[in-house]
Short mmCIF file of C-alpha atoms in Angstrom, two decimals:
data_model
loop_
_atom_site.label_atom_id
_atom_site.label_comp_id
_atom_site.label_asym_id
_atom_site.label_seq_id
_atom_site.Cartn_x
_atom_site.Cartn_y
_atom_site.Cartn_z
CA MET D 103 -145.46 68.75 -151.41
CA LYS D 104 -143.74 68.78 -154.90
CA LYS D 105 -141.31 65.43 -155.24
CA LEU D 106 -138.13 66.85 -155.92
CA ASN D 107 -135.15 65.57 -158.39
CA ILE D 108 -132.32 66.48 -155.71
CA VAL D 109 -128.52 66.18 -156.89
CA PHE D 110 -126.07 65.91 -154.07
CA LEU D 111 -122.23 66.43 -154.59
CA THR D 112 -119.71 64.63 -152.26
CA ARG D 113 -116.21 64.06 -152.29
CA SER D 114 -116.65 60.40 -150.92
CA TYR D 115 -119.65 58.19 -150.09
CA TYR D 116 -120.67 54.98 -148.84
CA PRO D 117 -118.99 52.37 -148.36
CA ASN D 118 -116.07 54.56 -147.90
CA VAL D 119 -115.79 55.50 -143.85
CA GLY D 120 -116.37 58.91 -142.48
CA GLY D 121 -118.95 61.09 -140.96
CA VAL D 122 -119.89 62.85 -144.60
CA GLU D 123 -120.03 59.40 -146.15
CA LYS D 124 -122.69 58.60 -143.50
CA HIS D 125 -124.12 61.81 -143.12
CA VAL D 126 -125.06 61.81 -147.21
CA TYR D 127 -126.39 58.34 -147.12
CA GLU D 128 -128.77 58.63 -144.17
CA ILE D 129 -130.20 62.02 -145.56
CA SER D 130 -130.64 60.35 -148.79
CA LYS D 131 -132.53 57.42 -147.45
CA ARG D 132 -134.82 59.65 -145.43
CA LEU D 133 -135.32 61.84 -148.65
CA ALA D 134 -135.84 58.76 -150.98
CA ALA D 135 -138.61 57.60 -148.55
CA LEU D 136 -140.57 60.67 -148.87
CA GLY D 137 -140.69 60.02 -152.54
CA HIS D 138 -137.94 62.21 -153.60
CA HIS D 139 -135.44 61.21 -156.32
CA VAL D 140 -131.52 61.68 -154.86
CA THR D 141 -128.68 61.44 -157.48
CA ILE D 142 -125.42 61.16 -155.89
CA ILE D 143 -122.39 62.37 -157.60
CA THR D 144 -119.08 61.17 -156.02
CA GLU D 145 -115.64 60.12 -156.68
CA ASP D 146 -114.67 56.63 -157.24
CA THR D 147 -115.58 54.61 -154.21
CA LYS D 148 -113.42 52.11 -152.96
CA ARG D 149 -115.13 49.13 -151.16
CA GLU D 150 -113.13 48.14 -148.24
CA LYS D 151 -111.89 45.17 -147.78
CA GLY D 152 -114.19 42.56 -146.05
CA VAL D 153 -117.30 44.90 -146.13
CA ASP D 154 -120.15 43.34 -147.61
CA PHE D 155 -122.53 46.59 -146.63
CA ASP D 156 -125.01 47.08 -149.44
CA PHE D 157 -125.16 50.89 -149.90
CA ARG D 158 -127.78 50.96 -152.46
CA LEU D 159 -131.08 52.50 -151.98
CA LYS D 160 -134.21 52.47 -153.85
CA ASN D 161 -134.80 55.94 -155.30
CA VAL D 162 -131.28 56.82 -154.96
CA ASP D 163 -128.79 56.86 -157.77
CA VAL D 164 -125.11 56.76 -157.25
CA ILE D 165 -122.76 58.23 -160.21
CA GLU D 166 -119.01 58.01 -159.74
CA ILE D 167 -116.72 60.57 -161.51
CA PRO D 168 -113.70 58.65 -162.96
CA VAL D 169 -111.34 61.22 -161.40
CA GLY D 170 -107.81 59.46 -161.98
CA GLY D 171 -104.85 60.23 -159.82
CA ASP D 172 -105.05 62.39 -156.98
CA ASP D 173 -102.63 65.47 -158.50
CA TRP D 174 -102.87 68.98 -159.62
CA PHE D 175 -105.04 68.23 -162.63
CA LYS D 176 -107.77 66.46 -160.87
CA LYS D 177 -109.92 69.50 -160.52
CA PHE D 178 -109.90 70.04 -164.16
CA ARG D 179 -110.83 66.13 -164.87
CA ILE D 180 -113.71 66.73 -162.46
CA TRP D 181 -114.87 70.13 -164.00
CA LYS D 182 -114.58 68.40 -167.67
CA TRP D 183 -116.87 65.58 -166.24
CA VAL D 184 -119.54 68.22 -164.92
CA TRP D 185 -119.85 70.10 -168.29
CA GLN D 186 -120.17 67.04 -170.14
CA HIS D 187 -123.22 65.87 -167.93
CA LYS D 188 -124.32 69.07 -167.38
CA ASN D 189 -128.19 67.75 -168.15
CA ILE D 190 -127.88 66.02 -164.87
CA PHE D 191 -127.61 69.36 -163.21
CA LEU D 192 -130.07 71.20 -165.32
CA LYS D 193 -132.99 68.62 -164.91
CA SER D 194 -132.64 68.85 -161.31
CA ASP D 195 -134.57 70.90 -158.98
CA ILE D 196 -132.19 71.09 -156.09
CA ILE D 197 -128.22 70.81 -156.06
CA HIS D 198 -126.82 70.40 -153.17
CA CYS D 199 -122.57 70.60 -152.54
CA HIS D 200 -121.05 68.49 -149.47
CA ASP D 201 -118.45 70.91 -148.95
CA VAL D 202 -117.11 70.46 -152.83
CA PHE D 203 -118.78 73.47 -154.48
CA PHE D 204 -115.66 73.96 -156.30
CA TRP D 205 -116.75 70.97 -158.51
CA TYR D 206 -119.82 72.83 -159.74
CA LEU D 207 -118.20 76.14 -160.43
CA PRO D 208 -118.14 75.30 -164.52
CA LEU D 209 -121.93 75.59 -164.39
CA ALA D 210 -122.34 78.40 -161.58
CA PHE D 211 -121.47 81.25 -163.74
CA LEU D 212 -123.72 79.78 -166.93
CA TYR D 213 -126.98 78.93 -164.72
CA PRO D 214 -127.02 81.43 -161.87
CA LEU D 215 -130.76 81.22 -161.40
CA LYS D 216 -130.38 77.32 -160.64
CA ASN D 217 -130.96 76.62 -156.90
CA VAL D 218 -127.59 75.50 -155.49
CA TYR D 219 -126.86 75.08 -151.62
CA THR D 220 -123.60 73.98 -149.55
CA THR D 221 -123.33 71.98 -146.61
CA PHE D 222 -119.83 72.80 -144.81
CA HIS D 223 -118.54 69.56 -142.87
CA GLY D 224 -115.83 69.90 -140.33
CA TYR D 225 -112.56 71.87 -141.10
CA GLU D 226 -109.51 71.37 -143.61
CA SER D 227 -106.66 71.47 -140.96
CA TYR D 228 -105.13 73.15 -138.29
CA PRO D 229 -103.76 75.99 -138.91
CA ILE D 230 -106.68 76.97 -140.84
CA LYS D 231 -105.26 78.89 -144.00
CA LYS D 232 -106.52 82.31 -145.03
CA LYS D 233 -107.14 80.70 -148.64
CA ALA D 234 -109.73 78.09 -147.01
CA ILE D 235 -111.77 80.83 -145.42
CA ILE D 236 -111.61 83.07 -148.32
CA TYR D 237 -113.04 80.16 -150.64
CA ARG D 238 -115.79 79.23 -148.26
CA LYS D 239 -117.01 82.74 -147.78
CA ILE D 240 -116.75 83.02 -151.80
CA PHE D 241 -119.18 79.34 -151.69
CA GLU D 242 -121.27 80.62 -149.16
CA TYR D 243 -121.83 83.78 -151.50
CA MET D 244 -122.53 81.72 -154.37
CA SER D 245 -125.14 79.38 -152.87
CA ASN D 246 -128.63 80.17 -152.14
CA ARG D 247 -128.27 79.26 -148.46
CA THR D 248 -125.88 77.14 -146.50
CA ILE D 249 -125.85 74.36 -143.55
CA CYS D 250 -122.88 74.26 -141.01
CA VAL D 251 -122.01 71.44 -139.12
CA GLY D 252 -120.98 73.13 -135.74
CA ALA D 253 -121.06 76.78 -134.74
CA PHE D 254 -117.44 76.98 -134.74
CA MET D 255 -117.34 77.59 -138.09
CA THR D 256 -119.01 80.92 -137.24
CA LYS D 257 -115.97 81.97 -135.24
CA TRP D 258 -113.03 80.53 -137.37
CA TYR D 259 -114.71 80.77 -140.97
CA HIS D 260 -116.79 84.09 -140.18
CA ALA D 261 -119.74 81.69 -141.63
CA HIS D 262 -123.35 82.83 -141.88
CA PRO D 263 -124.99 79.69 -142.24
CA ALA D 264 -129.10 79.76 -142.64
CA LYS D 265 -129.01 76.24 -140.69
CA MET D 266 -126.81 75.06 -137.85
CA ILE D 267 -126.70 71.26 -137.37
CA TYR D 268 -124.42 68.58 -135.39
CA GLY D 269 -125.85 65.53 -137.13
CA ALA D 270 -128.43 62.87 -135.86
CA ALA D 271 -128.59 59.25 -134.37
CA GLU D 272 -130.84 56.53 -133.66
CA ILE D 273 -131.79 55.35 -130.22
CA PRO D 274 -131.09 51.91 -129.67
CA LYS D 275 -133.83 49.24 -129.71
CA LYS D 276 -132.22 47.12 -127.05
CA THR D 277 -130.50 48.23 -123.74
CA THR D 278 -127.63 46.08 -121.93
CA ALA D 279 -125.31 46.64 -119.10
CA PRO D 280 -121.97 47.77 -120.41
CA LYS D 281 -118.81 45.38 -119.80
CA LYS D 282 -116.92 47.34 -117.03
CA ASN D 283 -113.63 48.92 -117.60
CA SER D 284 -113.99 49.04 -121.19
CA ALA D 285 -114.15 51.62 -123.55
CA ILE D 286 -114.86 51.84 -127.54
CA PHE D 287 -113.65 54.08 -130.06
CA ILE D 288 -114.97 54.54 -133.68
CA GLY D 289 -113.69 56.56 -136.52
CA ARG D 290 -111.00 57.16 -139.02
CA LEU D 291 -107.43 56.13 -137.44
CA ASP D 292 -105.56 59.44 -138.02
CA GLU D 293 -104.53 62.50 -135.79
CA HIS D 294 -107.72 64.06 -136.52
CA THR D 295 -110.09 61.70 -134.44
CA GLY D 296 -107.87 61.72 -131.49
CA ILE D 297 -106.93 57.95 -131.79
CA ASP D 298 -103.36 58.80 -130.88
CA VAL D 299 -104.33 60.18 -127.46
CA TYR D 300 -106.64 57.43 -126.80
CA LEU D 301 -103.93 54.85 -127.27
CA LYS D 302 -101.43 56.66 -125.19
CA ALA D 303 -104.30 57.08 -122.46
CA THR D 304 -105.18 53.18 -122.50
CA GLU D 305 -101.59 52.73 -121.69
CA LEU D 306 -101.78 55.13 -118.70
CA ILE D 307 -105.42 53.64 -117.59
CA ARG D 308 -104.07 49.97 -117.41
CA LYS D 309 -101.19 50.95 -114.91
CA LYS D 310 -103.98 51.42 -112.48
CA ILE D 311 -106.53 49.13 -114.22
CA LYS D 312 -105.00 46.33 -115.70
CA ASN D 313 -108.46 44.54 -117.48
CA PHE D 314 -109.05 47.92 -118.99
CA THR D 315 -109.63 47.45 -122.91
CA LEU D 316 -109.97 49.72 -125.62
CA THR D 317 -111.91 48.44 -128.80
CA VAL D 318 -111.15 49.90 -131.82
CA TYR D 319 -113.45 50.03 -134.95
CA GLY D 320 -111.66 51.91 -137.91
CA ASP D 321 -109.02 52.00 -140.41
CA GLY D 322 -106.32 54.60 -141.37
CA PRO D 323 -102.64 55.61 -140.84
CA TYR D 324 -102.55 54.46 -137.22
CA THR D 325 -103.74 50.82 -138.06
CA GLU D 326 -100.55 49.06 -137.73
CA GLN D 327 -99.35 50.90 -134.74
CA LEU D 328 -102.24 50.14 -132.55
CA LYS D 329 -102.30 46.12 -133.59
CA GLY D 330 -100.36 44.21 -130.76
CA GLN D 331 -100.63 46.98 -128.33
CA LYS D 332 -101.87 45.64 -125.07
CA GLY D 333 -105.29 46.24 -124.00
CA ILE D 334 -106.40 47.04 -127.59
CA ILE D 335 -108.92 44.99 -129.26
CA PHE D 336 -108.49 45.82 -133.15
CA LYS D 337 -111.89 45.03 -135.00
CA GLY D 338 -111.16 47.10 -138.16
CA TYR D 339 -113.56 49.06 -140.52
CA ASP D 340 -117.27 48.19 -139.55
CA LEU D 341 -120.08 50.27 -140.88
CA SER D 342 -122.85 49.15 -138.19
CA ALA D 343 -120.12 49.84 -135.39
CA GLU D 344 -122.23 52.19 -133.73
CA LYS D 345 -124.42 49.50 -132.87
CA GLU D 346 -121.87 48.07 -130.66
CA ILE D 347 -121.30 51.35 -128.40
CA ILE D 348 -123.85 50.16 -125.87
CA LYS D 349 -121.62 47.41 -124.90
CA TYR D 350 -118.96 49.45 -123.58
CA GLU D 351 -118.87 51.79 -120.40
CA TYR D 352 -117.08 54.56 -122.25
CA ALA D 353 -117.09 56.12 -125.56
CA PHE D 354 -113.49 57.53 -126.76
CA VAL D 355 -114.87 59.57 -129.75
CA SER D 356 -114.52 63.16 -130.65
CA ARG D 357 -116.29 63.49 -133.71
CA TYR D 358 -120.18 64.91 -133.83
CA LEU D 359 -121.87 61.89 -135.32
CA ALA D 360 -119.95 59.38 -132.94
CA ILE D 361 -120.63 61.57 -129.81
CA LEU D 362 -124.59 61.81 -130.64
CA GLU D 363 -124.67 57.93 -131.16
CA ALA D 364 -122.82 57.39 -127.64
CA LEU D 365 -125.15 59.69 -126.19
CA ALA D 366 -128.28 57.83 -127.67
CA ALA D 367 -126.73 54.68 -126.09
CA LYS D 368 -126.57 56.62 -122.68
CA ARG D 369 -122.69 56.12 -122.39
CA ARG D 370 -120.29 58.35 -121.11
CA VAL D 371 -118.09 60.34 -123.77
CA VAL D 372 -114.53 61.25 -123.35
CA ALA D 373 -113.53 63.69 -126.35
CA VAL D 374 -110.00 65.08 -127.12
CA TYR D 375 -108.71 68.28 -128.73
CA ASP D 376 -105.25 68.76 -129.75
CA ASN D 377 -105.56 72.40 -131.18
CA PRO D 378 -107.79 75.76 -130.50
CA VAL D 379 -110.12 74.65 -133.64
CA LYS D 380 -110.98 71.30 -132.14
CA LYS D 381 -111.52 72.80 -128.97
CA ASP D 382 -114.23 74.97 -129.92
CA TYR D 383 -115.35 72.06 -132.12
CA LEU D 384 -116.40 70.45 -129.21
CA THR D 385 -117.17 73.24 -126.71
CA MET D 386 -119.05 75.43 -128.90
CA THR D 387 -122.29 72.72 -129.12
CA PRO D 388 -125.37 72.33 -127.13
CA PHE D 389 -123.98 69.17 -125.71
CA LYS D 390 -120.64 70.39 -124.32
CA ASP D 391 -121.75 69.79 -120.69
CA TRP D 392 -122.87 66.38 -121.10
CA ILE D 393 -119.58 64.80 -122.22
CA ASP D 394 -115.92 65.06 -120.89
CA ILE D 395 -113.58 67.39 -123.01
CA CYS D 396 -110.11 66.40 -122.72
CA ARG D 397 -106.61 68.17 -123.66
CA ASP D 398 -104.28 64.88 -123.33
CA GLU D 399 -104.24 61.50 -122.58
CA GLU D 400 -103.43 62.40 -118.75
CA ASP D 401 -106.79 64.27 -118.37
CA VAL D 402 -108.48 61.10 -120.25
CA ALA D 403 -106.90 58.66 -117.89
CA LYS D 404 -107.84 60.44 -114.88
CA ILE D 405 -111.59 60.44 -115.71
CA VAL D 406 -111.58 56.76 -115.94
CA THR D 407 -109.39 55.92 -113.21
CA GLU D 408 -110.89 58.10 -110.85
CA LYS D 409 -114.28 57.01 -111.50
CA THR D 410 -115.82 60.36 -111.44
CA GLY D 411 -119.70 60.57 -112.21
CA ASN D 412 -121.39 62.33 -114.70
CA GLU D 413 -124.73 63.17 -113.80
CA ALA D 414 -125.78 64.41 -117.12
CA ILE D 415 -126.38 61.58 -118.99
CA THR D 416 -130.20 61.81 -118.78
CA LYS D 417 -130.02 65.22 -119.88
CA ALA D 418 -128.04 64.31 -123.07
CA TYR D 419 -130.19 61.47 -123.61
CA THR D 420 -133.29 63.60 -123.80
CA TRP D 421 -131.80 66.04 -126.02
CA VAL D 422 -130.08 63.49 -128.87
CA SER D 423 -133.66 61.33 -128.74
CA GLU D 424 -134.96 64.57 -130.90
CA GLN D 425 -131.83 64.45 -133.20
CA THR D 426 -133.20 62.16 -135.71
CA TRP D 427 -131.99 61.51 -139.20
CA VAL D 428 -135.87 62.21 -140.14
CA ARG D 429 -135.79 65.50 -138.40
CA LEU D 430 -132.26 66.31 -140.01
CA ALA D 431 -134.03 65.99 -143.47
CA GLU D 432 -136.88 68.13 -142.46
CA VAL D 433 -133.98 70.49 -142.09
CA TYR D 434 -132.73 70.02 -145.57
CA LEU D 435 -136.15 70.23 -146.88
CA SER D 436 -137.24 73.61 -145.23
CA LEU D 437 -133.98 75.05 -146.53
CA TRP D 438 -134.98 74.10 -149.98
CA GLN D 439 -138.23 75.41 -149.63
CA LYS D 440 -137.49 79.17 -148.26
#
């Protein structure tokens, strides 16, 4: 197979926290291992305080766009940079945008024969604006082919992707008995990840199970709110937090990557939604019957306090064992080869 020169465009990249950041990193790592060269173009990365994770990879170059302030003119500064560095794109075999197809617009019209692809990750906000749907349809049309992370996009964005994915996970090498009456949360600390519901649920659970604890890995707007709350153990930002899932009885997570990592550790997943899009995000999946999907903190607390069993963990583990990063990298290669 020909060795490819691949360009990934992504708004954010390691060591910044987030599912897209990890997705791009892990896919790039596997492609580079196969001998392909990957150039990642991203906004300025901001290394989180105390993080010593070395995100550099052999055969992977990271180029940061000096975007400046987050204002209305930001997109024009990005377009200017793309135009000034157009040789990076013209020399590539593959250009793949992770959500940010609009970055490539200055070149899309001038070089219509270039191979350009797009992966759509998640959704912007709820309610979804009509403008967001229109933009995605335009970018889908201008891409050779697309990937959607989640079938809910076919309903809410009227997407017609060539590939449907949900992420990947690695099976833990070691097994251990979980700490009883414990849960772990991994993700950004904002309303989109359900941290507010999990904090309220922890309060309810501790009224019946006084030694119940929720260990939180992440950073974001809710950081100060959870500090000092009884039953909360705050660990902060840690890129290797998924390795800790196996130590806990429950995984309070609502994003695909964290869900898959919890299933790979054979842990009970309690996911929450607060709007119809997020509900479909969780229910329109292959693993919907293997996790607990909750509407609010009372639902979450009931699952933990009543100790209801979940007999689907074995089925979930069998399925997730096949959802590896190597296999997901092959999905990208097959997309580009057609």
